[in-house]
Amino acid sequence: MANNTSLVSISQYSKEKLLEILDKAAKFEKNPNRKILDGKVVATLFFEPSTRTRLSFETAANRLGARVIGFSDASTSSTSKGETLKDTITIVSNYADVIVMRHFIEGAARYASEVSRIPIVNAGDGANQHPTQTLLDLYSIKKTQGTLENLKIAMVGDLKYGRTVHSLINAMSHFNPSFKFISPKVLELPTSYKMFCKEKNIPFEEYSELNEEVIADADILYMTRVQKERFTDLFEYEKVKNVYVLTNKLLENTKDNLKILHPLPRVGEIACEVDENPKAYYFQQAQNGLYARQAVICDVLGVDVD
Ligand code: CP
């Protein structure tokens, strides 16, 4: 049953494949309106809330001439009557050509890809992976820095549950990065990702404080939200929810080429005054998601961009 064009984890993609997708995304940025998916149906199944991922996927499909079906709230689907994920995927794969799925369970996308007749695109599975976010992050990094190679990347916030952080570490490993991981102790990067860096000889340092010194040499400052929905003990969330707030003052001595990325949504970890700072790039980053996701849909469907 499994099909091998599903995008479940960014670690499936070689360096060459990542660069190929970014090249395709650049073509879509030049012209996002191409009717190359006429007659195709894209299903978006979101078992967890989303603004950017779902709407950029649906815009991507619409601008390519495909039709979109799906749900943004699983409580309106027969999941609420007890239907299994396997049955849901089996049914939808009889209707659509590709399924874009977000799910709160880690590994749900892989499981779906194993029971589906059509490609699955992982739009985020719990705290595990968010591969299409990584593709738009890579696109944004390359566009702003002119390269993906040899960059200093500071990652800040919820590094434990942050699936965008996990996917980005995997992907950047092809490009000789060095990392600074800045998080409260309870949200530090899982050991498996630190082991991954060690095995790949990727230098990293860990900090618990966000200050001018720690970000002074960064090319990319990757901010993340402390995710309330991942905590089982809300007292623990209260202790760390406002631990970091990026302000213009903190950015005063950063490098000229620094860009601030954030997968969004933010809930206070970037002060609104930073939005006007030329180093802020998170809104353009979200826009780049449209082009990256157009590239992904075409890739998994085997449709030539040109
Ligand atoms: N970055 C991201 O996944 O945003 P949404 O949760 O709004 O889709």
PDB file of C-alpha atoms and ligand atoms in Angstrom:
ATOM      1  CA  MET A   1       0.000   0.000   0.000  1.00  0.00           C
ATOM      2  CA  ALA A   2       2.802   2.427   0.864  1.00  0.00           C
ATOM      3  CA  ASN A   3       3.830   4.901  -1.806  1.00  0.00           C
ATOM      4  CA  ASN A   4       7.310   6.329  -1.937  1.00  0.00           C
ATOM      5  CA  THR A   5       6.645   9.903  -2.986  1.00  0.00           C
ATOM      6  CA  SER A   6       5.160  10.874   0.390  1.00  0.00           C
ATOM      7  CA  LEU A   7       7.027  13.587   2.303  1.00  0.00           C
ATOM      8  CA  VAL A   8       7.047  12.402   5.903  1.00  0.00           C
ATOM      9  CA  SER A   9      10.395  13.629   7.233  1.00  0.00           C
ATOM     10  CA  ILE A  10      12.912  16.121   5.882  1.00  0.00           C
ATOM     11  CA  SER A  11      15.640  13.518   6.482  1.00  0.00           C
ATOM     12  CA  GLN A  12      14.292  11.663   3.407  1.00  0.00           C
ATOM     13  CA  TYR A  13      15.748  14.415   1.213  1.00  0.00           C
ATOM     14  CA  SER A  14      19.385  14.519   0.093  1.00  0.00           C
ATOM     15  CA  LYS A  15      21.209  17.832  -0.224  1.00  0.00           C
ATOM     16  CA  GLU A  16      20.617  17.696  -3.993  1.00  0.00           C
ATOM     17  CA  LYS A  17      16.904  17.075  -3.518  1.00  0.00           C
ATOM     18  CA  LEU A  18      16.584  19.974  -1.071  1.00  0.00           C
ATOM     19  CA  LEU A  19      18.284  22.312  -3.535  1.00  0.00           C
ATOM     20  CA  GLU A  20      16.096  21.022  -6.374  1.00  0.00           C
ATOM     21  CA  ILE A  21      12.928  21.860  -4.389  1.00  0.00           C
ATOM     22  CA  LEU A  22      14.291  25.325  -3.559  1.00  0.00           C
ATOM     23  CA  ASP A  23      14.977  25.939  -7.261  1.00  0.00           C
ATOM     24  CA  LYS A  24      11.395  24.969  -8.057  1.00  0.00           C
ATOM     25  CA  ALA A  25      10.130  27.290  -5.298  1.00  0.00           C
ATOM     26  CA  ALA A  26      12.103  30.151  -6.873  1.00  0.00           C
ATOM     27  CA  LYS A  27      10.295  29.530 -10.161  1.00  0.00           C
ATOM     28  CA  PHE A  28       6.959  29.705  -8.359  1.00  0.00           C
ATOM     29  CA  GLU A  29       7.952  32.956  -6.673  1.00  0.00           C
ATOM     30  CA  LYS A  30       8.503  34.447 -10.145  1.00  0.00           C
ATOM     31  CA  ASN A  31       5.111  33.149 -11.272  1.00  0.00           C
ATOM     32  CA  PRO A  32       2.833  31.427  -8.728  1.00  0.00           C
ATOM     33  CA  ASN A  33      -0.114  31.195 -11.131  1.00  0.00           C
ATOM     34  CA  ARG A  34       0.405  28.164 -13.364  1.00  0.00           C
ATOM     35  CA  LYS A  35      -2.462  25.849 -14.236  1.00  0.00           C
ATOM     36  CA  ILE A  36      -0.347  22.711 -14.149  1.00  0.00           C
ATOM     37  CA  LEU A  37      -2.538  20.786 -11.675  1.00  0.00           C
ATOM     38  CA  ASP A  38      -5.766  21.064 -13.626  1.00  0.00           C
ATOM     39  CA  GLY A  39      -7.983  18.087 -12.739  1.00  0.00           C
ATOM     40  CA  LYS A  40      -6.071  17.217  -9.551  1.00  0.00           C
ATOM     41  CA  VAL A  41      -7.637  17.198  -6.076  1.00  0.00           C
ATOM     42  CA  VAL A  42      -5.628  18.126  -2.977  1.00  0.00           C
ATOM     43  CA  ALA A  43      -7.032  17.022   0.411  1.00  0.00           C
ATOM     44  CA  THR A  44      -6.034  18.981   3.519  1.00  0.00           C
ATOM     45  CA  LEU A  45      -6.761  17.035   6.713  1.00  0.00           C
ATOM     46  CA  PHE A  46      -5.921  19.114   9.787  1.00  0.00           C
ATOM     47  CA  PHE A  47      -6.342  17.337  13.119  1.00  0.00           C
ATOM     48  CA  GLU A  48      -4.560  20.275  14.825  1.00  0.00           C
ATOM     49  CA  PRO A  49      -5.079  24.032  14.386  1.00  0.00           C
ATOM     50  CA  SER A  50      -3.192  25.932  11.675  1.00  0.00           C
ATOM     51  CA  THR A  51      -3.269  29.241   9.867  1.00  0.00           C
ATOM     52  CA  ARG A  52      -0.172  29.411   7.646  1.00  0.00           C
ATOM     53  CA  THR A  53       0.370  25.784   6.723  1.00  0.00           C
ATOM     54  CA  ARG A  54      -3.179  24.962   5.738  1.00  0.00           C
ATOM     55  CA  LEU A  55      -3.945  28.237   3.994  1.00  0.00           C
ATOM     56  CA  SER A  56      -0.641  28.346   2.113  1.00  0.00           C
ATOM     57  CA  PHE A  57      -1.131  24.743   0.947  1.00  0.00           C
ATOM     58  CA  GLU A  58      -4.670  25.527  -0.155  1.00  0.00           C
ATOM     59  CA  THR A  59      -3.538  28.731  -1.896  1.00  0.00           C
ATOM     60  CA  ALA A  60      -0.717  26.768  -3.535  1.00  0.00           C
ATOM     61  CA  ALA A  61      -3.200  24.212  -4.871  1.00  0.00           C
ATOM     62  CA  ASN A  62      -5.658  26.880  -6.046  1.00  0.00           C
ATOM     63  CA  ARG A  63      -2.981  28.899  -7.835  1.00  0.00           C
ATOM     64  CA  LEU A  64      -1.885  25.726  -9.655  1.00  0.00           C
ATOM     65  CA  GLY A  65      -5.416  24.961 -10.825  1.00  0.00           C
ATOM     66  CA  ALA A  66      -6.148  22.048  -8.446  1.00  0.00           C
ATOM     67  CA  ARG A  67      -9.329  21.662  -6.372  1.00  0.00           C
ATOM     68  CA  VAL A  68      -9.167  21.454  -2.575  1.00  0.00           C
ATOM     69  CA  ILE A  69     -11.199  19.285  -0.180  1.00  0.00           C
ATOM     70  CA  GLY A  70     -10.723  18.570   3.506  1.00  0.00           C
ATOM     71  CA  PHE A  71     -11.307  19.784   7.031  1.00  0.00           C
ATOM     72  CA  SER A  72      -9.645  22.275   9.346  1.00  0.00           C
ATOM     73  CA  ASP A  73     -11.325  20.924  12.461  1.00  0.00           C
ATOM     74  CA  ALA A  74     -11.397  17.160  12.979  1.00  0.00           C
ATOM     75  CA  SER A  75     -14.422  17.489  15.292  1.00  0.00           C
ATOM     76  CA  THR A  76     -16.499  18.092  12.154  1.00  0.00           C
ATOM     77  CA  SER A  77     -15.236  14.843  10.598  1.00  0.00           C
ATOM     78  CA  SER A  78     -16.208  11.262  11.418  1.00  0.00           C
ATOM     79  CA  THR A  79     -13.078  11.034  13.570  1.00  0.00           C
ATOM     80  CA  SER A  80     -15.380  12.445  16.266  1.00  0.00           C
ATOM     81  CA  LYS A  81     -17.558   9.314  15.850  1.00  0.00           C
ATOM     82  CA  GLY A  82     -14.553   7.086  16.440  1.00  0.00           C
ATOM     83  CA  GLU A  83     -13.365   6.458  12.873  1.00  0.00           C
ATOM     84  CA  THR A  84      -9.737   5.378  12.805  1.00  0.00           C
ATOM     85  CA  LEU A  85      -6.982   7.297  11.045  1.00  0.00           C
ATOM     86  CA  LYS A  86      -6.448   4.299   8.776  1.00  0.00           C
ATOM     87  CA  ASP A  87     -10.075   4.337   7.630  1.00  0.00           C
ATOM     88  CA  THR A  88     -10.053   8.120   7.156  1.00  0.00           C
ATOM     89  CA  ILE A  89      -6.914   7.953   5.007  1.00  0.00           C
ATOM     90  CA  THR A  90      -8.256   4.986   3.012  1.00  0.00           C
ATOM     91  CA  ILE A  91     -11.467   6.835   2.225  1.00  0.00           C
ATOM     92  CA  VAL A  92      -9.846  10.166   1.343  1.00  0.00           C
ATOM     93  CA  SER A  93      -7.267   8.467  -0.852  1.00  0.00           C
ATOM     94  CA  ASN A  94     -10.194   7.274  -2.986  1.00  0.00           C
ATOM     95  CA  TYR A  95     -11.217  10.897  -3.564  1.00  0.00           C
ATOM     96  CA  ALA A  96      -8.004  12.920  -3.846  1.00  0.00           C
ATOM     97  CA  ASP A  97      -4.581  12.785  -5.545  1.00  0.00           C
ATOM     98  CA  VAL A  98      -2.535  13.919  -2.519  1.00  0.00           C
ATOM     99  CA  ILE A  99      -3.245  14.297   1.207  1.00  0.00           C
ATOM    100  CA  VAL A 100      -1.690  17.108   3.255  1.00  0.00           C
ATOM    101  CA  MET A 101      -2.099  16.096   6.892  1.00  0.00           C
ATOM    102  CA  ARG A 102      -1.372  17.686  10.252  1.00  0.00           C
ATOM    103  CA  HIS A 103      -1.793  15.465  13.288  1.00  0.00           C
ATOM    104  CA  PHE A 104      -1.052  15.774  16.989  1.00  0.00           C
ATOM    105  CA  ILE A 105       0.491  12.282  17.240  1.00  0.00           C
ATOM    106  CA  GLU A 106       4.188  11.850  16.446  1.00  0.00           C
ATOM    107  CA  GLY A 107       4.533   9.314  13.656  1.00  0.00           C
ATOM    108  CA  ALA A 108       0.971   9.802  12.369  1.00  0.00           C
ATOM    109  CA  ALA A 109       2.244  10.973   8.962  1.00  0.00           C
ATOM    110  CA  ARG A 110       4.493   7.957   8.567  1.00  0.00           C
ATOM    111  CA  TYR A 111       1.633   5.649   9.511  1.00  0.00           C
ATOM    112  CA  ALA A 112      -0.682   7.419   7.051  1.00  0.00           C
ATOM    113  CA  SER A 113       1.924   7.040   4.287  1.00  0.00           C
ATOM    114  CA  GLU A 114       2.002   3.308   4.972  1.00  0.00           C
ATOM    115  CA  VAL A 115      -1.747   2.843   4.560  1.00  0.00           C
ATOM    116  CA  SER A 116      -2.371   5.379   1.782  1.00  0.00           C
ATOM    117  CA  ARG A 117      -2.546   4.729  -1.964  1.00  0.00           C
ATOM    118  CA  ILE A 118      -1.708   8.391  -2.668  1.00  0.00           C
ATOM    119  CA  PRO A 119       1.148  10.605  -1.423  1.00  0.00           C
ATOM    120  CA  ILE A 120       0.969  12.006   2.109  1.00  0.00           C
ATOM    121  CA  VAL A 121       2.598  15.336   2.912  1.00  0.00           C
ATOM    122  CA  ASN A 122       3.373  15.788   6.590  1.00  0.00           C
ATOM    123  CA  ALA A 123       2.135  19.224   7.652  1.00  0.00           C
ATOM    124  CA  GLY A 124       3.363  18.633  11.217  1.00  0.00           C
ATOM    125  CA  ASP A 125       3.107  15.560  13.441  1.00  0.00           C
ATOM    126  CA  GLY A 126       3.135  16.396  17.139  1.00  0.00           C
ATOM    127  CA  ALA A 127       6.581  17.457  18.347  1.00  0.00           C
ATOM    128  CA  ASN A 128       8.289  15.370  15.686  1.00  0.00           C
ATOM    129  CA  GLN A 129       8.726  16.939  12.222  1.00  0.00           C
ATOM    130  CA  HIS A 130       7.422  19.746  10.008  1.00  0.00           C
ATOM    131  CA  PRO A 131       9.265  19.177   6.728  1.00  0.00           C
ATOM    132  CA  THR A 132       7.489  21.741   4.550  1.00  0.00           C
ATOM    133  CA  GLN A 133       8.172  24.435   7.158  1.00  0.00           C
ATOM    134  CA  THR A 134      11.818  23.477   6.829  1.00  0.00           C
ATOM    135  CA  LEU A 135      11.724  23.905   3.071  1.00  0.00           C
ATOM    136  CA  LEU A 136      10.361  27.436   3.416  1.00  0.00           C
ATOM    137  CA  ASP A 137      12.903  28.112   6.172  1.00  0.00           C
ATOM    138  CA  LEU A 138      15.733  26.963   3.887  1.00  0.00           C
ATOM    139  CA  TYR A 139      14.307  29.054   1.066  1.00  0.00           C
ATOM    140  CA  SER A 140      14.185  32.094   3.363  1.00  0.00           C
ATOM    141  CA  ILE A 141      17.716  31.520   4.644  1.00  0.00           C
ATOM    142  CA  LYS A 142      19.145  31.102   1.133  1.00  0.00           C
ATOM    143  CA  LYS A 143      17.268  34.134  -0.143  1.00  0.00           C
ATOM    144  CA  THR A 144      18.447  36.407   2.663  1.00  0.00           C
ATOM    145  CA  GLN A 145      22.012  35.117   3.089  1.00  0.00           C
ATOM    146  CA  GLY A 146      22.763  34.214  -0.534  1.00  0.00           C
ATOM    147  CA  THR A 147      23.886  30.762   0.606  1.00  0.00           C
ATOM    148  CA  LEU A 148      23.011  27.917   2.965  1.00  0.00           C
ATOM    149  CA  GLU A 149      26.660  27.072   3.652  1.00  0.00           C
ATOM    150  CA  ASN A 150      28.704  27.837   6.791  1.00  0.00           C
ATOM    151  CA  LEU A 151      26.053  29.825   8.645  1.00  0.00           C
ATOM    152  CA  LYS A 152      25.810  30.512  12.379  1.00  0.00           C
ATOM    153  CA  ILE A 153      22.292  29.792  13.537  1.00  0.00           C
ATOM    154  CA  ALA A 154      20.896  30.652  16.974  1.00  0.00           C
ATOM    155  CA  MET A 155      17.710  28.777  17.870  1.00  0.00           C
ATOM    156  CA  VAL A 156      15.661  30.166  20.736  1.00  0.00           C
ATOM    157  CA  GLY A 157      12.693  28.975  22.792  1.00  0.00           C
ATOM    158  CA  ASP A 158      10.976  25.607  22.847  1.00  0.00           C
ATOM    159  CA  LEU A 159      13.637  23.328  21.434  1.00  0.00           C
ATOM    160  CA  LYS A 160      12.151  20.248  23.094  1.00  0.00           C
ATOM    161  CA  TYR A 161       8.755  20.182  21.419  1.00  0.00           C
ATOM    162  CA  GLY A 162       9.593  22.473  18.477  1.00  0.00           C
ATOM    163  CA  ARG A 163       9.103  20.297  15.396  1.00  0.00           C
ATOM    164  CA  THR A 164      10.303  23.105  13.120  1.00  0.00           C
ATOM    165  CA  VAL A 165      13.577  23.204  15.039  1.00  0.00           C
ATOM    166  CA  HIS A 166      14.011  19.442  14.759  1.00  0.00           C
ATOM    167  CA  SER A 167      13.416  19.394  11.000  1.00  0.00           C
ATOM    168  CA  LEU A 168      15.659  22.411  10.405  1.00  0.00           C
ATOM    169  CA  ILE A 169      18.594  20.853  12.291  1.00  0.00           C
ATOM    170  CA  ASN A 170      18.255  17.748  10.095  1.00  0.00           C
ATOM    171  CA  ALA A 171      18.202  19.754   6.872  1.00  0.00           C
ATOM    172  CA  MET A 172      20.952  22.237   7.768  1.00  0.00           C
ATOM    173  CA  SER A 173      23.291  19.333   8.556  1.00  0.00           C
ATOM    174  CA  HIS A 174      24.043  19.207   4.805  1.00  0.00           C
ATOM    175  CA  PHE A 175      25.416  22.757   4.830  1.00  0.00           C
ATOM    176  CA  ASN A 176      28.130  22.890   7.510  1.00  0.00           C
ATOM    177  CA  PRO A 177      26.288  25.049  10.067  1.00  0.00           C
ATOM    178  CA  SER A 178      27.143  25.885  13.663  1.00  0.00           C
ATOM    179  CA  PHE A 179      24.350  26.173  16.196  1.00  0.00           C
ATOM    180  CA  LYS A 180      23.613  27.930  19.449  1.00  0.00           C
ATOM    181  CA  PHE A 181      20.658  26.400  21.266  1.00  0.00           C
ATOM    182  CA  ILE A 182      19.029  28.821  23.727  1.00  0.00           C
ATOM    183  CA  SER A 183      16.250  27.405  25.881  1.00  0.00           C
ATOM    184  CA  PRO A 184      15.106  26.943  29.449  1.00  0.00           C
ATOM    185  CA  LYS A 185      16.349  23.668  30.934  1.00  0.00           C
ATOM    186  CA  VAL A 186      12.890  22.057  30.745  1.00  0.00           C
ATOM    187  CA  LEU A 187      12.669  22.833  27.015  1.00  0.00           C
ATOM    188  CA  GLU A 188      16.196  21.938  25.938  1.00  0.00           C
ATOM    189  CA  LEU A 189      16.860  20.132  22.678  1.00  0.00           C
ATOM    190  CA  PRO A 190      16.242  16.357  22.953  1.00  0.00           C
ATOM    191  CA  THR A 191      19.389  14.262  23.331  1.00  0.00           C
ATOM    192  CA  SER A 192      18.745  12.508  20.017  1.00  0.00           C
ATOM    193  CA  TYR A 193      19.245  15.804  18.127  1.00  0.00           C
ATOM    194  CA  LYS A 194      22.398  16.631  20.102  1.00  0.00           C
ATOM    195  CA  MET A 195      23.719  13.149  19.266  1.00  0.00           C
ATOM    196  CA  PHE A 196      22.834  13.767  15.625  1.00  0.00           C
ATOM    197  CA  CYS A 197      24.924  16.970  15.647  1.00  0.00           C
ATOM    198  CA  LYS A 198      27.836  15.173  17.291  1.00  0.00           C
ATOM    199  CA  GLU A 199      27.730  12.342  14.757  1.00  0.00           C
ATOM    200  CA  LYS A 200      27.762  14.888  11.910  1.00  0.00           C
ATOM    201  CA  ASN A 201      30.557  16.951  13.550  1.00  0.00           C
ATOM    202  CA  ILE A 202      28.276  19.969  13.756  1.00  0.00           C
ATOM    203  CA  PRO A 203      29.465  22.356  16.483  1.00  0.00           C
ATOM    204  CA  PHE A 204      26.824  23.513  18.958  1.00  0.00           C
ATOM    205  CA  GLU A 205      26.645  25.347  22.267  1.00  0.00           C
ATOM    206  CA  GLU A 206      23.767  25.477  24.725  1.00  0.00           C
ATOM    207  CA  TYR A 207      22.619  28.527  26.696  1.00  0.00           C
ATOM    208  CA  SER A 208      19.731  29.327  28.986  1.00  0.00           C
ATOM    209  CA  GLU A 209      19.909  33.135  28.640  1.00  0.00           C
ATOM    210  CA  LEU A 210      19.040  35.207  25.590  1.00  0.00           C
ATOM    211  CA  ASN A 211      21.367  38.209  25.676  1.00  0.00           C
ATOM    212  CA  GLU A 212      23.332  40.489  23.309  1.00  0.00           C
ATOM    213  CA  GLU A 213      26.485  38.438  23.626  1.00  0.00           C
ATOM    214  CA  VAL A 214      24.964  35.093  22.699  1.00  0.00           C
ATOM    215  CA  ILE A 215      23.434  36.371  19.441  1.00  0.00           C
ATOM    216  CA  ALA A 216      26.287  38.757  18.472  1.00  0.00           C
ATOM    217  CA  ASP A 217      27.776  36.464  15.812  1.00  0.00           C
ATOM    218  CA  ALA A 218      24.547  34.911  14.469  1.00  0.00           C
ATOM    219  CA  ASP A 219      23.530  35.025  10.795  1.00  0.00           C
ATOM    220  CA  ILE A 220      20.082  33.603  11.552  1.00  0.00           C
ATOM    221  CA  LEU A 221      18.116  34.041  14.768  1.00  0.00           C
ATOM    222  CA  TYR A 222      15.398  31.382  14.754  1.00  0.00           C
ATOM    223  CA  MET A 223      12.812  32.294  17.405  1.00  0.00           C
ATOM    224  CA  THR A 224      10.094  29.855  18.490  1.00  0.00           C
ATOM    225  CA  ARG A 225       7.011  29.925  20.669  1.00  0.00           C
ATOM    226  CA  VAL A 226       6.707  28.084  23.975  1.00  0.00           C
ATOM    227  CA  GLN A 227       3.872  25.739  23.001  1.00  0.00           C
ATOM    228  CA  LYS A 228       1.217  25.610  25.687  1.00  0.00           C
ATOM    229  CA  GLU A 229      -0.529  22.718  23.922  1.00  0.00           C
ATOM    230  CA  ARG A 230       2.469  20.381  24.429  1.00  0.00           C
ATOM    231  CA  PHE A 231       2.540  20.733  28.253  1.00  0.00           C
ATOM    232  CA  THR A 232       0.725  18.209  30.408  1.00  0.00           C
ATOM    233  CA  ASP A 233       1.383  20.333  33.532  1.00  0.00           C
ATOM    234  CA  LEU A 234       0.225  23.936  32.979  1.00  0.00           C
ATOM    235  CA  PHE A 235       2.157  25.112  36.063  1.00  0.00           C
ATOM    236  CA  GLU A 236       5.345  24.168  34.197  1.00  0.00           C
ATOM    237  CA  TYR A 237       4.125  26.190  31.193  1.00  0.00           C
ATOM    238  CA  GLU A 238       3.450  29.244  33.386  1.00  0.00           C
ATOM    239  CA  LYS A 239       7.038  29.130  34.651  1.00  0.00           C
ATOM    240  CA  VAL A 240       8.590  29.405  31.178  1.00  0.00           C
ATOM    241  CA  LYS A 241       5.968  31.029  28.945  1.00  0.00           C
ATOM    242  CA  ASN A 242       7.546  34.524  28.975  1.00  0.00           C
ATOM    243  CA  VAL A 243      11.140  33.484  29.425  1.00  0.00           C
ATOM    244  CA  TYR A 244      12.451  35.246  26.284  1.00  0.00           C
ATOM    245  CA  VAL A 245      11.311  38.464  24.637  1.00  0.00           C
ATOM    246  CA  LEU A 246      13.302  39.712  21.644  1.00  0.00           C
ATOM    247  CA  THR A 247      13.494  43.532  21.560  1.00  0.00           C
ATOM    248  CA  ASN A 248      15.242  46.066  19.318  1.00  0.00           C
ATOM    249  CA  LYS A 249      17.645  46.766  22.188  1.00  0.00           C
ATOM    250  CA  LEU A 250      18.813  43.141  22.169  1.00  0.00           C
ATOM    251  CA  LEU A 251      19.439  43.392  18.413  1.00  0.00           C
ATOM    252  CA  GLU A 252      21.609  46.538  18.552  1.00  0.00           C
ATOM    253  CA  ASN A 253      24.985  44.799  18.261  1.00  0.00           C
ATOM    254  CA  THR A 254      23.999  41.983  15.915  1.00  0.00           C
ATOM    255  CA  LYS A 255      25.557  41.454  12.472  1.00  0.00           C
ATOM    256  CA  ASP A 256      24.264  43.496   9.531  1.00  0.00           C
ATOM    257  CA  ASN A 257      23.245  40.360   7.642  1.00  0.00           C
ATOM    258  CA  LEU A 258      21.282  38.891  10.578  1.00  0.00           C
ATOM    259  CA  LYS A 259      17.739  37.875   9.782  1.00  0.00           C
ATOM    260  CA  ILE A 260      15.137  36.940  12.380  1.00  0.00           C
ATOM    261  CA  LEU A 261      12.989  33.956  11.465  1.00  0.00           C
ATOM    262  CA  HIS A 262      10.031  32.500  13.352  1.00  0.00           C
ATOM    263  CA  PRO A 263       7.694  29.758  12.083  1.00  0.00           C
ATOM    264  CA  LEU A 264       4.822  31.679  13.762  1.00  0.00           C
ATOM    265  CA  PRO A 265       2.416  32.055  15.438  1.00  0.00           C
ATOM    266  CA  ARG A 266       4.195  34.171  18.060  1.00  0.00           C
ATOM    267  CA  VAL A 267       2.705  34.829  21.464  1.00  0.00           C
ATOM    268  CA  GLY A 268       4.974  37.526  22.861  1.00  0.00           C
ATOM    269  CA  GLU A 269       8.514  36.201  22.298  1.00  0.00           C
ATOM    270  CA  ILE A 270       9.146  38.895  19.653  1.00  0.00           C
ATOM    271  CA  ALA A 271       8.118  42.410  20.711  1.00  0.00           C
ATOM    272  CA  CYS A 272       5.952  44.130  18.084  1.00  0.00           C
ATOM    273  CA  GLU A 273       8.538  46.936  17.769  1.00  0.00           C
ATOM    274  CA  VAL A 274      10.860  44.402  16.090  1.00  0.00           C
ATOM    275  CA  ASP A 275       8.422  44.049  13.168  1.00  0.00           C
ATOM    276  CA  GLU A 276       9.757  47.350  11.759  1.00  0.00           C
ATOM    277  CA  ASN A 277      13.392  46.322  12.220  1.00  0.00           C
ATOM    278  CA  PRO A 278      15.016  45.537   8.823  1.00  0.00           C
ATOM    279  CA  LYS A 279      16.365  42.346  10.380  1.00  0.00           C
ATOM    280  CA  ALA A 280      12.825  40.993  10.907  1.00  0.00           C
ATOM    281  CA  TYR A 281      11.954  38.495   8.166  1.00  0.00           C
ATOM    282  CA  TYR A 282       9.216  36.312   9.675  1.00  0.00           C
ATOM    283  CA  PHE A 283       6.311  37.680   7.669  1.00  0.00           C
ATOM    284  CA  GLN A 284       8.182  37.318   4.355  1.00  0.00           C
ATOM    285  CA  GLN A 285       9.217  33.850   5.564  1.00  0.00           C
ATOM    286  CA  ALA A 286       5.542  32.869   5.882  1.00  0.00           C
ATOM    287  CA  GLN A 287       4.914  34.223   2.374  1.00  0.00           C
ATOM    288  CA  ASN A 288       7.731  32.019   1.059  1.00  0.00           C
ATOM    289  CA  GLY A 289       5.682  29.070   2.337  1.00  0.00           C
ATOM    290  CA  LEU A 290       3.379  29.441  -0.638  1.00  0.00           C
ATOM    291  CA  TYR A 291       6.195  28.913  -3.144  1.00  0.00           C
ATOM    292  CA  ALA A 292       7.843  26.089  -1.191  1.00  0.00           C
ATOM    293  CA  ARG A 293       4.510  24.280  -0.890  1.00  0.00           C
ATOM    294  CA  GLN A 294       3.738  24.694  -4.576  1.00  0.00           C
ATOM    295  CA  ALA A 295       7.085  23.008  -5.209  1.00  0.00           C
ATOM    296  CA  VAL A 296       6.281  20.177  -2.774  1.00  0.00           C
ATOM    297  CA  ILE A 297       2.832  19.442  -4.198  1.00  0.00           C
ATOM    298  CA  CYS A 298       4.246  19.255  -7.735  1.00  0.00           C
ATOM    299  CA  ASP A 299       7.159  17.128  -6.587  1.00  0.00           C
ATOM    300  CA  VAL A 300       5.090  14.482  -4.785  1.00  0.00           C
ATOM    301  CA  LEU A 301       2.669  14.351  -7.724  1.00  0.00           C
ATOM    302  CA  GLY A 302       5.519  14.074 -10.234  1.00  0.00           C
ATOM    303  CA  VAL A 303       4.341  17.165 -12.122  1.00  0.00           C
ATOM    304  CA  ASP A 304       6.973  19.182 -13.990  1.00  0.00           C
ATOM    305  CA  VAL A 305       7.029  22.854 -12.983  1.00  0.00           C
ATOM    306  CA  ASP A 306       7.777  24.019 -16.525  1.00  0.00           C
TER     307      ASP A 306
HETATM  308  N1   CP B   1       4.317  27.631  11.105  1.00  0.00           N
HETATM  309  C1   CP B   1       3.131  26.973  11.192  1.00  0.00           C
HETATM  310  O1   CP B   1       3.093  25.731  11.112  1.00  0.00           O
HETATM  311  O2   CP B   1       2.062  27.783  11.360  1.00  0.00           O
HETATM  312  P1   CP B   1       0.564  27.272  11.493  1.00  0.00           P
HETATM  313  O3   CP B   1       0.492  26.452  12.766  1.00  0.00           O
HETATM  314  O4   CP B   1      -0.283  28.500  11.545  1.00  0.00           O
HETATM  315  O5   CP B   1       0.264  26.401  10.314  1.00  0.00           O
END
